[in-house]
Amino acid sequence: CFRETQDHYWMDRGRNAIREMEIWTKECKWNFENKLLLLSAEYHFSIGDYDKATEGYHLSITSAHAHRFMHEEAIANELAGYFQLERRKDLSIRLMKQAIDCYQTWGAREKAKTLQQ
């Protein structure tokens, strides 16, 4: 990942994914909005724009929930939890608990167990 390696290959891949997702979101907002918001949040996290990252994670979680994509809501909560780990531990714990609940509701019990450890 770019945050660990600073290898611009990964940043270019991320930007390309965002551009493609923007096109798909215009075609079908219902299916792709939360994914675009999550990719954007991860991009902003990678470049150190933490305010935009925070907003992006929140909007992605909200969109996934509104569109009933339980598994994508779980992923967004999990990634937001990792993001907040060094900023707001209390919020990170709450996001991880929400991710666990979503994974369990979706039926991904083993994934939920790995997060609980």
Coordinates of C-alpha atoms in Angstrom, one line a residue:
C1 CA 0.0 0.0 0.0
F2 CA 1.1 3.6 -0.7
R3 CA 1.0 4.6 3.0
E4 CA 3.6 2.0 3.8
T5 CA 5.8 2.0 0.7
Q6 CA 5.4 5.4 -0.8
D7 CA 5.5 3.6 -4.1
H8 CA 3.7 5.8 -6.6
Y9 CA 2.5 2.7 -8.5
W10 CA -0.1 2.3 -5.8
M11 CA -1.1 5.9 -5.8
D12 CA -1.6 5.8 -9.6
R13 CA -3.7 2.6 -9.2
G14 CA -5.8 4.3 -6.6
R15 CA -6.3 7.5 -8.7
N16 CA -7.3 5.3 -11.7
A17 CA -9.8 3.4 -9.5
I18 CA -11.3 6.6 -8.3
R19 CA -11.7 7.9 -11.9
E20 CA -13.4 4.7 -13.0
M21 CA -15.7 4.7 -10.0
E22 CA -16.7 8.3 -10.7
I23 CA -17.9 7.2 -14.1
W24 CA -19.7 4.2 -12.7
T25 CA -21.3 6.3 -10.0
K26 CA -22.7 8.7 -12.6
E27 CA -24.3 5.7 -14.2
C28 CA -25.7 4.1 -11.1
K29 CA -25.3 6.1 -7.9
W30 CA -27.2 3.5 -5.8
N31 CA -24.5 0.8 -6.5
F32 CA -21.3 2.8 -6.6
E33 CA -21.6 5.9 -4.4
N34 CA -20.4 4.3 -1.2
K35 CA -17.5 2.7 -3.0
L36 CA -16.4 5.9 -4.5
L37 CA -16.6 7.7 -1.1
L38 CA -14.6 4.9 0.5
L39 CA -11.9 5.0 -2.2
S40 CA -11.7 8.8 -1.8
A41 CA -11.4 8.5 2.0
E42 CA -8.5 6.1 1.6
Y43 CA -6.9 8.4 -0.9
H44 CA -7.1 11.4 1.4
F45 CA -5.8 9.3 4.3
S46 CA -2.8 8.3 2.1
I47 CA -1.9 11.9 1.3
G48 CA -2.4 13.1 4.9
D49 CA -5.6 15.1 4.4
Y50 CA -7.3 13.7 7.5
D51 CA -10.3 16.1 7.6
K52 CA -11.4 15.0 4.1
A53 CA -10.6 11.4 5.0
T54 CA -12.8 11.6 8.1
E55 CA -15.7 13.1 6.1
G56 CA -15.2 10.5 3.3
Y57 CA -15.4 7.5 5.7
H58 CA -18.5 8.9 7.4
L59 CA -20.2 9.5 4.1
S60 CA -19.3 6.0 2.8
I61 CA -20.7 4.4 5.9
T62 CA -23.9 6.4 5.7
S63 CA -24.3 5.6 2.0
A64 CA -23.7 1.9 2.4
H65 CA -26.2 1.8 5.3
A66 CA -28.8 3.8 3.3
H67 CA -28.5 1.4 0.3
R68 CA -28.5 -1.7 2.5
F69 CA -25.0 -2.9 1.5
M70 CA -24.3 -4.5 4.9
H71 CA -20.9 -6.0 3.9
E72 CA -19.7 -2.7 2.4
E73 CA -20.9 -0.8 5.5
A74 CA -18.8 -3.3 7.5
I75 CA -15.7 -2.7 5.4
A76 CA -16.1 1.1 5.6
N77 CA -16.5 0.9 9.4
E78 CA -13.4 -1.3 9.7
L79 CA -11.2 1.0 7.5
A80 CA -12.5 4.1 9.3
G81 CA -11.7 2.3 12.6
Y82 CA -8.1 1.7 11.5
F83 CA -7.9 5.3 10.3
Q84 CA -9.0 6.7 13.7
L85 CA -6.8 4.3 15.7
E86 CA -4.1 6.9 16.3
R87 CA -6.4 9.9 16.3
R88 CA -9.4 9.1 18.4
K89 CA -9.2 5.7 20.1
D90 CA -12.7 6.0 21.5
L91 CA -14.1 6.5 18.0
S92 CA -11.9 3.8 16.6
I93 CA -13.3 1.3 19.1
R94 CA -16.9 2.3 18.2
L95 CA -16.3 2.0 14.5
M96 CA -14.7 -1.5 14.9
K97 CA -17.6 -2.6 17.1
Q98 CA -20.0 -1.4 14.3
A99 CA -17.9 -3.3 11.8
I100 CA -18.1 -6.5 13.8
D101 CA -21.9 -6.1 14.2
C102 CA -22.3 -5.6 10.4
Y103 CA -20.1 -8.6 9.6
Q104 CA -22.0 -10.8 12.0
T105 CA -25.4 -9.6 10.6
W106 CA -24.1 -10.3 7.1
G107 CA -23.0 -13.8 8.1
A108 CA -19.2 -13.3 8.1
R109 CA -18.8 -14.6 11.6
E110 CA -15.1 -15.6 11.1
K111 CA -14.2 -12.1 9.9
A112 CA -16.0 -10.7 12.9
K113 CA -14.0 -13.0 15.2
T114 CA -10.7 -11.8 13.7
L115 CA -11.6 -8.2 14.4
Q116 CA -12.6 -9.1 18.0
Q117 CA -9.1 -10.4 18.7

